[in-house]
Amino acid sequence: MAEYDYDVLVIGAGPGGYVAAIRAAQLGLKTACADGRETLGGTCLNVGCIPSKALLHGSEKFAEAADGTFAHYGIKTGPVTLDLEAMQAQKLDSVRQLTGGIEFLFKKNKVSWLKGYAAFEDAHTVVVAGQKVTAKNVVIATGSSVTPLPGVVVDNDAGIVVDSTGALALDRVPNHMVVIGGGVIGLELGSVWRRLGAKVTVVEFLDQLLPGMDGDVRKEAAKIFKKQGMELRLSTKVTGVAVRGKTATLTLEPSAGGTSETLEADCVLVAIGRRPFVDGLGLEKIGLDVNKRGQIETDHDFRTSVPGVWAVGDVIPGPMLAHKAEDEGIAVAENIAGLTGIVNHAVIPGVVYTFPEFAGVGLTEEAALVAADGDKTAIKVGKFPMLANSRAKTNHEPDGFVKVIADAKTDRVLGVWCIASVAGSMIAEAALAMEFGATSEDIAYTCHAHPTHAEALKEAAMAVMGKPIHM
Ligand code: FAD
Ligand code: NAD
């Protein structure tokens, strides 16, 4: 009899876990994956990336029809009305198809799906739904959950004070939605409900939106969202939310302290970040501690400090992104199989799927300067506005720019930032270039199809040397 039931047991079937399980099975390892949810795919497929993008896409189409964008192209519509139930149904259909797709892939690759929450007994024994399961290697991929705001009670069923899961499932368009947190979730879901007719106010603690992105991008983001009709309350914190009937009253204060004021809303979205999820996992049973930020630390190979126990995805340090979790899932499986699985954490693109999209990879200008000890001559920056890009101009998409940051001596690309209707797709080229150690000259001398938005990246790369053509 084999010493263990499985070679690999993955806990959590999100992008980190399900990808690790499939890759491990592909490499010939006997693999199981446990998840407490009814369906596979984790946060991303069930209540994250996929449903949010379904509503972003649907609401963008609605706004184009309703706000005169179609008329711009000579397309006349009758009165445009919203069938929110149908929009929510198409969202659920996308989720159903994609979570079902993972179930199909598990069957195809012979990954056993264990339904239930898993808890460690020891480093090689886990209990799932009352059953003991043993494995030579256990991968923790339990993801993250919403960071609560002290004193603010989220009730997704009531639909007044909600988190992202509640904001994805609203059955009415709020009159006034206040979003607490001007990060990715706040701006994506705030955009959805603004396009569908809500007045949206974003309350952000910091003096700019989108922390972590390049300074120029953050400044431009504030301008763009204001222009779209969002009210922005920057450098402001929420100190309390009281709900009476269907109305929430928020108390706001300047972040630095000062006079407080109140704001009324019929929907409040709390989106102040996410934190690693390890509740009920029994880490104490295997002597595994989390760090100050609640994360499980790993080495470069995704090994934890406990032999045989590995971890990937949102539960470990790094950006909380599905593609980062997926790449780590592949790498951990390869490392368990004795191959060399590597993730280059310096080149992980990030995208905000609003209109326009905001995307970046590598260092911000601010971080590049810090890395150069503040020496401004150590970096070169090239920028090109979408206004001067023929395709963006033809499509009536004037907002945005591409910015390339390169090392002044070697010309190696350090970071690329982009605001454009299709920035999320454009940034893939920049990531590939950086992965191959490209210089800005390499990008500038690469032939780009015309007319495409991607030509703006070529021109921004040319601008690093000070010689774009179309500006
Ligand atoms: P998760 O996807 O969180 O999966 C963890 C799974 O583990 C869950 O299914 C959970 O039920 C299960 N689990 C936890 N504990 C146990 C246990 N003890 N036993 C069994 N199972 C357990 N990222 C992007 O890159 N692009 C996007 O567009 C994007 N949009 C997002 C939109 C929203 C609204 C949200 C909330 C997040 C979004 N993200 C996006 C982030 C993305 O969802 C996460 O980075 C990604 O899901 C992390 O994958 P993971 O596998 O680490 O964890
Ligand atoms: P976030 O970290 O992106 O933004 C949270 C914002 O809330 C920050 O700007 C922060 O300054 C602000 N904040 C914190 N406390 C506050 C307070 N008391 N009052 C006002 N503002 C406050 O977090 P998020 O938007 O909740 O998203 C969580 C995670 O999910 C992110 O790490 C992101 O990577 C991931 N996500 C990614 C995507 C995507 O890739 N498109 C989409 C959604 C979520």
XYZ file of C-alpha atoms and ligand atoms in Angstrom:
568
model
C 0.000 0.000 0.000
C 1.197 3.509 -0.793
C 2.450 5.483 2.171
C 0.091 8.382 1.367
C -3.325 8.661 -0.324
C -1.961 11.315 -2.699
C 1.350 12.674 -3.896
C -0.144 16.174 -3.777
C -3.134 17.596 -1.930
C -4.006 21.183 -2.790
C -6.158 23.143 -0.341
C -8.222 25.720 -2.223
C -9.434 25.592 -5.828
C -8.883 29.217 -6.849
C -6.485 30.190 -9.668
C -3.494 29.244 -7.489
C -4.888 25.927 -6.291
C -6.720 24.575 -9.328
C -3.789 25.363 -11.628
C -1.328 23.730 -9.199
C -3.546 20.632 -9.071
C -3.892 20.340 -12.849
C -0.166 20.893 -13.446
C 0.752 18.333 -10.753
C -1.572 15.771 -12.352
C -0.146 16.540 -15.802
C 3.285 15.748 -14.374
C 2.109 12.305 -13.302
C 1.503 12.993 -9.622
C -1.606 11.557 -7.931
C -3.434 14.733 -6.989
C -6.481 15.896 -5.026
C -7.834 19.405 -4.517
C -10.117 20.360 -1.621
C -12.408 23.379 -1.592
C -15.220 24.431 0.704
C -17.212 26.155 -2.054
C -19.955 24.488 -4.085
C -18.093 25.237 -7.319
C -14.445 25.308 -8.365
C -12.498 28.434 -9.337
C -12.173 30.210 -5.977
C -12.745 33.913 -5.466
C -11.707 34.754 -9.015
C -14.262 32.718 -10.930
C -17.108 32.801 -8.398
C -17.107 36.281 -6.860
C -14.107 38.138 -8.320
C -12.468 38.549 -11.731
C -15.153 36.858 -13.817
C -18.457 38.227 -12.463
C -16.930 41.716 -12.171
C -15.766 41.637 -15.793
C -19.187 40.358 -16.923
C -20.850 43.360 -15.254
C -18.157 45.766 -16.474
C -18.699 44.598 -20.044
C -22.496 44.642 -19.809
C -22.615 48.043 -18.133
C -20.206 49.472 -20.721
C -22.518 48.337 -23.520
C -25.494 49.846 -21.679
C -23.698 53.148 -21.155
C -22.626 53.306 -24.815
C -26.229 52.858 -25.898
C -27.694 55.181 -23.260
C -25.187 58.046 -23.001
C -24.970 59.057 -26.638
C -21.754 57.184 -27.497
C -23.569 55.156 -30.177
C -25.087 58.365 -31.552
C -21.518 59.593 -32.050
C -21.055 56.870 -34.655
C -24.359 57.656 -36.370
C -26.249 54.841 -34.654
C -29.720 55.887 -33.573
C -31.411 53.991 -30.765
C -34.863 54.251 -29.277
C -35.206 54.770 -25.546
C -32.626 52.564 -23.834
C -33.781 50.711 -20.743
C -31.967 48.413 -18.370
C -33.013 44.838 -17.643
C -30.809 44.321 -14.591
C -32.134 40.817 -14.017
C -30.999 39.803 -17.505
C -27.609 41.480 -17.018
C -27.137 39.595 -13.751
C -28.260 36.373 -15.450
C -25.639 36.660 -18.208
C -23.036 37.254 -15.481
C -24.117 34.081 -13.677
C -24.040 32.183 -16.950
C -20.387 33.176 -17.531
C -19.545 32.099 -13.972
C -21.429 28.798 -14.418
C -19.665 28.003 -17.685
C -16.187 28.836 -16.408
C -16.486 27.087 -13.021
C -17.932 24.078 -14.892
C -14.920 24.282 -17.200
C -12.567 23.707 -14.244
C -14.661 20.708 -13.199
C -14.200 19.322 -16.723
C -10.432 19.945 -16.557
C -10.229 18.168 -13.181
C -11.949 15.119 -14.680
C -9.809 15.231 -17.814
C -6.582 15.376 -15.782
C -7.801 12.953 -13.097
C -7.620 15.431 -10.228
C -9.854 14.258 -7.339
C -12.152 17.051 -6.137
C -12.667 16.820 -2.370
C -15.677 18.900 -1.349
C -15.342 20.573 2.037
C -13.092 22.784 4.158
C -9.753 21.232 4.997
C -7.952 21.367 8.339
C -4.475 20.071 9.154
C -4.004 17.231 11.638
C -0.292 17.100 10.892
C 1.906 18.162 7.973
C 0.807 15.180 5.847
C -2.726 14.625 7.173
C -5.702 16.822 6.504
C -9.355 16.354 7.448
C -11.869 17.260 4.751
C -15.581 16.923 5.514
C -14.851 14.487 8.329
C -12.534 12.298 6.189
C -8.800 11.935 6.853
C -6.694 12.407 3.741
C -2.946 11.966 3.637
C -0.507 13.413 1.124
C 3.240 13.562 0.668
C 2.958 17.238 -0.294
C 0.274 19.717 0.750
C -0.130 23.033 -1.083
C -1.960 25.801 0.773
C -3.860 27.966 -1.724
C -6.626 29.285 0.508
C -6.605 32.795 -0.984
C -7.915 35.902 0.699
C -11.036 37.490 2.113
C -12.338 41.052 2.452
C -10.570 43.334 4.943
C -13.249 44.578 7.331
C -13.517 48.251 8.281
C -13.670 48.427 12.072
C -17.137 49.438 13.267
C -18.772 48.895 9.857
C -21.054 45.877 9.539
C -21.365 44.378 6.056
C -24.692 42.690 5.278
C -24.711 41.516 1.663
C -28.248 40.099 1.959
C -29.700 43.432 3.069
C -27.766 45.118 0.225
C -27.207 48.455 2.025
C -23.643 48.036 3.323
C -21.934 45.513 1.067
C -18.520 44.164 0.169
C -17.490 43.236 -3.395
C -19.555 40.036 -3.298
C -22.683 42.000 -2.369
C -21.935 44.756 -4.895
C -21.754 42.136 -7.662
C -25.211 40.818 -6.794
C -27.336 43.945 -6.247
C -30.863 43.561 -7.601
C -31.430 47.303 -7.940
C -29.423 50.270 -9.166
C -28.617 52.378 -6.093
C -29.519 56.070 -6.159
C -26.330 56.987 -4.341
C -23.512 54.499 -3.843
C -20.632 55.512 -1.591
C -17.513 53.463 -2.213
C -15.058 53.305 0.687
C -11.627 52.791 -0.904
C -10.431 54.158 -4.258
C -8.531 51.015 -5.206
C -9.176 48.454 -7.920
C -12.445 47.034 -6.587
C -13.885 50.443 -5.690
C -13.208 51.865 -9.156
C -14.280 48.780 -11.128
C -17.525 48.178 -9.247
C -18.128 51.919 -8.768
C -17.874 52.223 -12.574
C -20.408 49.422 -13.075
C -23.088 51.093 -10.936
C -22.330 54.616 -12.183
C -22.806 53.443 -15.778
C -26.090 51.817 -14.807
C -27.361 55.094 -13.332
C -26.155 55.467 -9.724
C -24.510 58.604 -8.372
C -21.154 57.320 -7.099
C -18.953 58.942 -4.461
C -15.540 57.419 -3.790
C -14.002 58.081 -0.366
C -10.257 57.419 -0.383
C -7.937 57.704 2.599
C -4.867 58.636 0.518
C -4.448 61.791 -1.590
C -4.699 59.794 -4.845
C -6.562 56.771 -6.238
C -5.017 53.412 -7.172
C -2.130 52.959 -4.715
C 0.785 51.052 -6.197
C 0.375 52.489 -9.682
C 2.681 55.078 -11.264
C 2.163 58.654 -10.016
C 1.226 60.033 -13.459
C -1.331 57.251 -13.886
C -2.866 57.971 -10.481
C -3.163 61.708 -11.233
C -4.759 61.010 -14.605
C -7.119 58.458 -13.047
C -8.572 61.123 -10.748
C -9.161 63.439 -13.736
C -10.772 60.707 -15.832
C -13.114 59.386 -13.151
C -14.167 62.941 -12.212
C -14.893 63.663 -15.868
C -17.067 60.555 -15.947
C -19.146 61.956 -13.102
C -17.731 60.160 -10.056
C -17.397 62.330 -7.006
C -14.001 61.844 -5.393
C -13.328 62.555 -1.733
C -9.567 62.074 -1.490
C -7.564 62.335 1.767
C -10.746 61.445 3.601
C -11.574 58.595 5.951
C -14.857 57.019 6.998
C -15.125 56.803 10.757
C -18.545 55.175 10.968
C -21.599 53.978 9.057
C -25.048 53.896 10.684
C -27.928 52.178 8.904
C -31.517 53.181 9.534
C -34.103 51.514 7.336
C -32.798 51.667 3.785
C -30.475 54.609 4.374
C -26.870 54.573 5.499
C -25.330 57.631 7.106
C -21.552 57.778 6.828
C -19.367 59.914 9.034
C -16.347 61.287 7.170
C -13.272 63.059 8.446
C -10.124 64.410 6.759
C -7.491 61.640 6.901
C -5.196 63.958 8.853
C -7.985 64.622 11.356
C -10.348 67.586 11.594
C -14.012 68.424 11.400
C -16.312 65.533 10.615
C -19.316 65.598 8.291
C -22.017 63.155 7.265
C -23.047 61.717 3.912
C -26.187 59.714 3.100
C -26.359 56.787 0.714
C -28.658 53.875 -0.101
C -25.654 51.642 -0.788
C -22.156 51.598 0.714
C -19.422 49.437 -0.805
C -16.572 48.621 1.561
C -13.474 47.992 -0.600
C -10.434 48.784 1.514
C -8.372 45.750 0.556
C -8.196 42.000 1.054
C -6.258 39.905 3.572
C -4.904 36.345 3.490
C -7.409 33.683 4.532
C -6.230 30.881 6.848
C -9.215 30.598 9.216
C -9.914 27.057 10.423
C -6.918 25.652 8.559
C -5.245 24.514 11.769
C -1.837 26.009 11.002
C -1.031 25.755 14.716
C -1.226 21.943 14.401
C 1.751 21.977 12.028
C 3.631 24.814 13.737
C 3.288 27.204 10.792
C 3.046 30.887 11.688
C 1.809 33.771 9.560
C 3.781 37.036 9.310
C 2.619 40.461 10.587
C 0.431 40.899 7.502
C -1.222 37.524 8.033
C 0.639 35.968 5.080
C 2.336 32.589 4.909
C 5.984 33.148 4.022
C 7.635 30.848 1.490
C 11.022 30.561 -0.146
C 11.619 31.094 -3.864
C 10.318 27.566 -4.576
C 7.069 28.167 -2.596
C 8.139 25.909 0.303
C 6.912 27.002 3.724
C 9.042 26.489 6.834
C 7.289 23.107 7.350
C 8.763 20.295 5.202
C 6.218 18.954 2.707
C 3.949 22.008 3.021
C 3.942 24.582 0.221
C 1.893 27.752 -0.386
C 0.875 29.940 -3.350
C -1.484 32.759 -4.355
C -3.137 35.490 -2.287
C -2.211 33.732 0.961
C 1.512 34.450 0.406
C 3.230 37.851 -0.120
C 2.964 39.698 -3.437
C 0.162 41.278 -5.438
C -3.237 39.642 -4.951
C -3.820 38.823 -8.598
C -5.225 35.748 -10.302
C -2.435 35.463 -12.890
C 0.234 35.731 -10.197
C -1.528 32.925 -8.292
C -1.765 30.821 -11.484
C 1.916 31.194 -12.328
C 2.828 30.257 -8.760
C 0.486 27.248 -9.052
C 2.372 26.001 -12.102
C 5.757 26.647 -10.485
C 4.932 24.895 -7.195
C 3.712 21.779 -9.024
C 6.884 21.728 -11.105
C 9.038 22.124 -7.996
C 7.180 19.292 -6.237
C 7.772 17.127 -9.314
C 11.494 17.847 -9.107
C 11.574 20.304 -12.020
C 12.505 23.985 -11.754
C 9.433 26.163 -11.359
C 10.152 29.882 -11.294
C 7.987 33.014 -11.102
C 9.566 36.353 -11.948
C 7.793 38.550 -9.417
C 9.404 41.665 -10.908
C 7.286 41.270 -14.054
C 3.668 40.808 -12.985
C 1.276 43.046 -14.903
C -1.661 44.700 -13.150
C -4.816 45.936 -14.879
C -7.841 47.946 -13.760
C -10.703 47.045 -16.098
C -12.545 50.367 -16.148
C -12.959 52.539 -19.243
C -10.310 53.404 -20.185
C -8.265 50.588 -18.684
C -5.265 51.327 -16.452
C -2.341 48.929 -16.654
C 1.258 48.642 -15.612
C 4.183 46.286 -15.253
C 7.522 46.654 -13.500
C 8.647 49.728 -11.596
C 6.758 52.983 -11.234
C 8.799 56.113 -11.931
C 8.797 56.790 -8.187
C 10.119 53.290 -7.364
C 12.724 53.496 -10.144
C 13.985 56.754 -8.632
C 14.154 55.233 -5.159
C 16.092 52.286 -6.622
C 18.503 54.849 -8.148
C 18.939 56.624 -4.781
C 16.991 59.603 -6.118
C 19.373 60.206 -9.030
C 17.076 61.583 -11.757
C 19.754 61.100 -14.410
C 19.743 57.337 -13.787
C 16.422 56.824 -15.577
C 14.873 57.962 -18.835
C 11.141 58.337 -19.387
C 9.257 58.377 -22.685
C 5.573 59.244 -22.903
C 3.117 59.184 -25.765
C -0.524 60.384 -25.545
C -3.361 58.220 -26.886
C -4.727 61.438 -28.407
C -1.915 61.185 -30.984
C -2.497 57.470 -31.675
C -4.429 57.065 -34.927
C -6.556 54.121 -33.804
C -7.546 55.686 -30.464
C -8.359 58.909 -32.296
C -10.489 57.073 -34.889
C -12.318 55.248 -32.103
C -13.003 58.556 -30.252
C -10.907 57.438 -27.259
C -8.799 60.508 -26.461
C -7.907 59.694 -22.825
C -4.666 58.153 -21.729
C -1.007 57.678 -22.542
C 1.785 55.121 -22.566
C 4.825 55.723 -20.406
C 8.064 53.762 -20.692
C 10.683 53.993 -17.960
C 14.179 52.793 -18.882
C 17.603 52.626 -17.282
C 19.597 55.606 -18.580
C 22.835 53.645 -18.947
C 21.688 50.284 -20.285
C 18.355 51.411 -21.822
C 16.784 48.290 -20.292
C 13.036 48.766 -19.724
C 12.252 49.075 -16.004
C 8.523 49.706 -16.175
C 5.644 50.454 -18.541
C 2.397 52.233 -17.625
C -0.563 52.641 -19.829
C -4.017 54.202 -19.874
C -6.032 53.228 -22.953
C -9.264 51.495 -23.890
C -7.320 48.251 -24.373
C -4.453 48.857 -21.927
C -4.993 45.389 -20.408
C -4.091 43.760 -23.718
C -1.341 46.258 -24.569
C 0.528 45.605 -21.324
C 1.129 41.947 -22.293
C 3.627 43.086 -24.919
C 5.474 45.196 -22.356
C 5.590 42.249 -19.927
C 6.986 39.978 -22.641
C 9.585 42.588 -23.582
C 10.672 42.970 -19.963
C 10.777 39.200 -19.425
C 13.242 39.041 -22.328
C 15.289 41.917 -20.890
C 14.376 44.280 -23.744
C 15.689 47.821 -24.092
C 13.428 50.686 -25.104
C 15.243 50.612 -28.437
C 14.193 46.965 -28.922
C 10.537 48.004 -28.584
C 11.039 51.101 -30.737
C 12.530 49.053 -33.584
C 9.908 46.300 -33.422
C 7.398 46.642 -36.257
C 3.898 47.262 -34.869
C 0.766 46.818 -36.984
C -1.003 49.988 -38.074
C -3.460 51.274 -37.021
C -3.351 49.778 -33.516
C -3.329 51.123 -29.984
C -0.092 49.156 -29.495
C 1.730 51.641 -31.746
C 1.534 54.030 -28.782
C 3.903 51.720 -26.886
C 6.367 51.819 -29.789
C 6.124 55.630 -29.877
C 6.581 55.911 -26.092
C 9.667 53.708 -26.441
C 10.903 56.034 -29.223
C 10.202 58.969 -26.891
C 12.683 57.505 -24.396
C 15.338 58.510 -26.939
C 13.438 61.743 -27.557
C 12.270 60.976 -31.083
C 8.667 59.820 -31.497
C 7.307 60.330 -35.032
C 3.697 61.332 -34.438
C 4.191 63.992 -31.801
P -8.854 32.261 -4.139
O -9.288 32.512 -5.524
O -9.340 33.165 -3.068
O -9.244 30.763 -3.814
C -9.077 30.207 -2.559
C -10.081 29.091 -2.389
O -9.727 28.367 -1.227
C -11.515 29.556 -2.170
O -12.375 28.931 -3.094
C -11.854 29.104 -0.762
O -13.193 28.652 -0.634
C -10.901 27.939 -0.568
N -10.545 27.683 0.815
C -10.127 28.552 1.765
N -9.849 27.894 2.909
C -10.081 26.587 2.661
C -9.974 25.398 3.436
N -9.538 25.440 4.699
N -10.320 24.243 2.868
C -10.763 24.182 1.589
N -10.870 25.261 0.814
C -10.533 26.445 1.344
N -7.445 39.406 -9.968
C -7.028 39.563 -11.240
O -5.900 39.177 -11.570
N -7.833 40.132 -12.196
C -9.068 40.586 -11.890
O -9.769 41.094 -12.769
C -9.526 40.448 -10.558
N -10.750 40.883 -10.216
C -11.189 40.702 -8.934
C -12.452 41.194 -8.584
C -12.922 41.056 -7.304
C -14.281 41.583 -6.952
C -12.123 40.382 -6.331
C -12.636 40.182 -4.943
C -10.869 39.910 -6.655
C -10.386 40.073 -7.955
N -9.113 39.641 -8.326
C -8.678 39.830 -9.605
C -8.214 38.980 -7.376
C -8.270 37.448 -7.579
O -9.593 37.012 -7.414
C -7.350 36.758 -6.598
O -6.052 37.285 -6.694
C -7.293 35.260 -6.880
O -8.569 34.691 -6.806
C -6.357 34.572 -5.890
O -6.330 33.210 -6.161
P -6.027 32.142 -5.005
O -6.061 30.822 -5.681
O -4.843 32.534 -4.251
O -7.246 32.250 -3.980
P -6.893 48.019 -2.882
O -5.755 47.779 -1.986
O -6.692 48.013 -4.345
O -7.559 49.420 -2.541
C -8.044 49.719 -1.265
C -8.096 51.221 -1.115
O -8.770 51.539 0.077
C -6.723 51.867 -1.030
O -6.652 52.919 -1.967
C -6.631 52.356 0.414
O -5.861 53.531 0.541
C -8.088 52.626 0.695
N -8.458 52.603 2.115
C -8.000 51.775 3.077
N -8.609 52.057 4.253
C -9.468 53.070 4.012
C -10.391 53.791 4.807
N -10.578 53.518 6.095
N -11.117 54.783 4.239
C -10.955 55.077 2.919
N -10.089 54.417 2.114
C -9.374 53.422 2.648
O -7.999 46.940 -2.447
P -9.353 46.502 -3.125
O -9.795 47.478 -4.142
O -10.262 46.154 -2.001
O -8.914 45.174 -3.865
C -8.383 44.073 -3.110
C -7.456 43.241 -3.932
O -8.152 42.572 -4.957
C -6.380 44.073 -4.561
O -5.161 43.707 -3.977
C -6.376 43.711 -6.003
O -5.127 43.273 -6.402
C -7.401 42.589 -6.144
N -8.270 42.934 -7.285
C -7.702 43.001 -8.510
C -8.472 43.371 -9.594
C -7.842 43.455 -10.926
O -6.752 42.923 -11.107
N -8.464 44.090 -11.902
C -9.808 43.683 -9.435
C -10.337 43.620 -8.159
C -9.555 43.231 -7.088
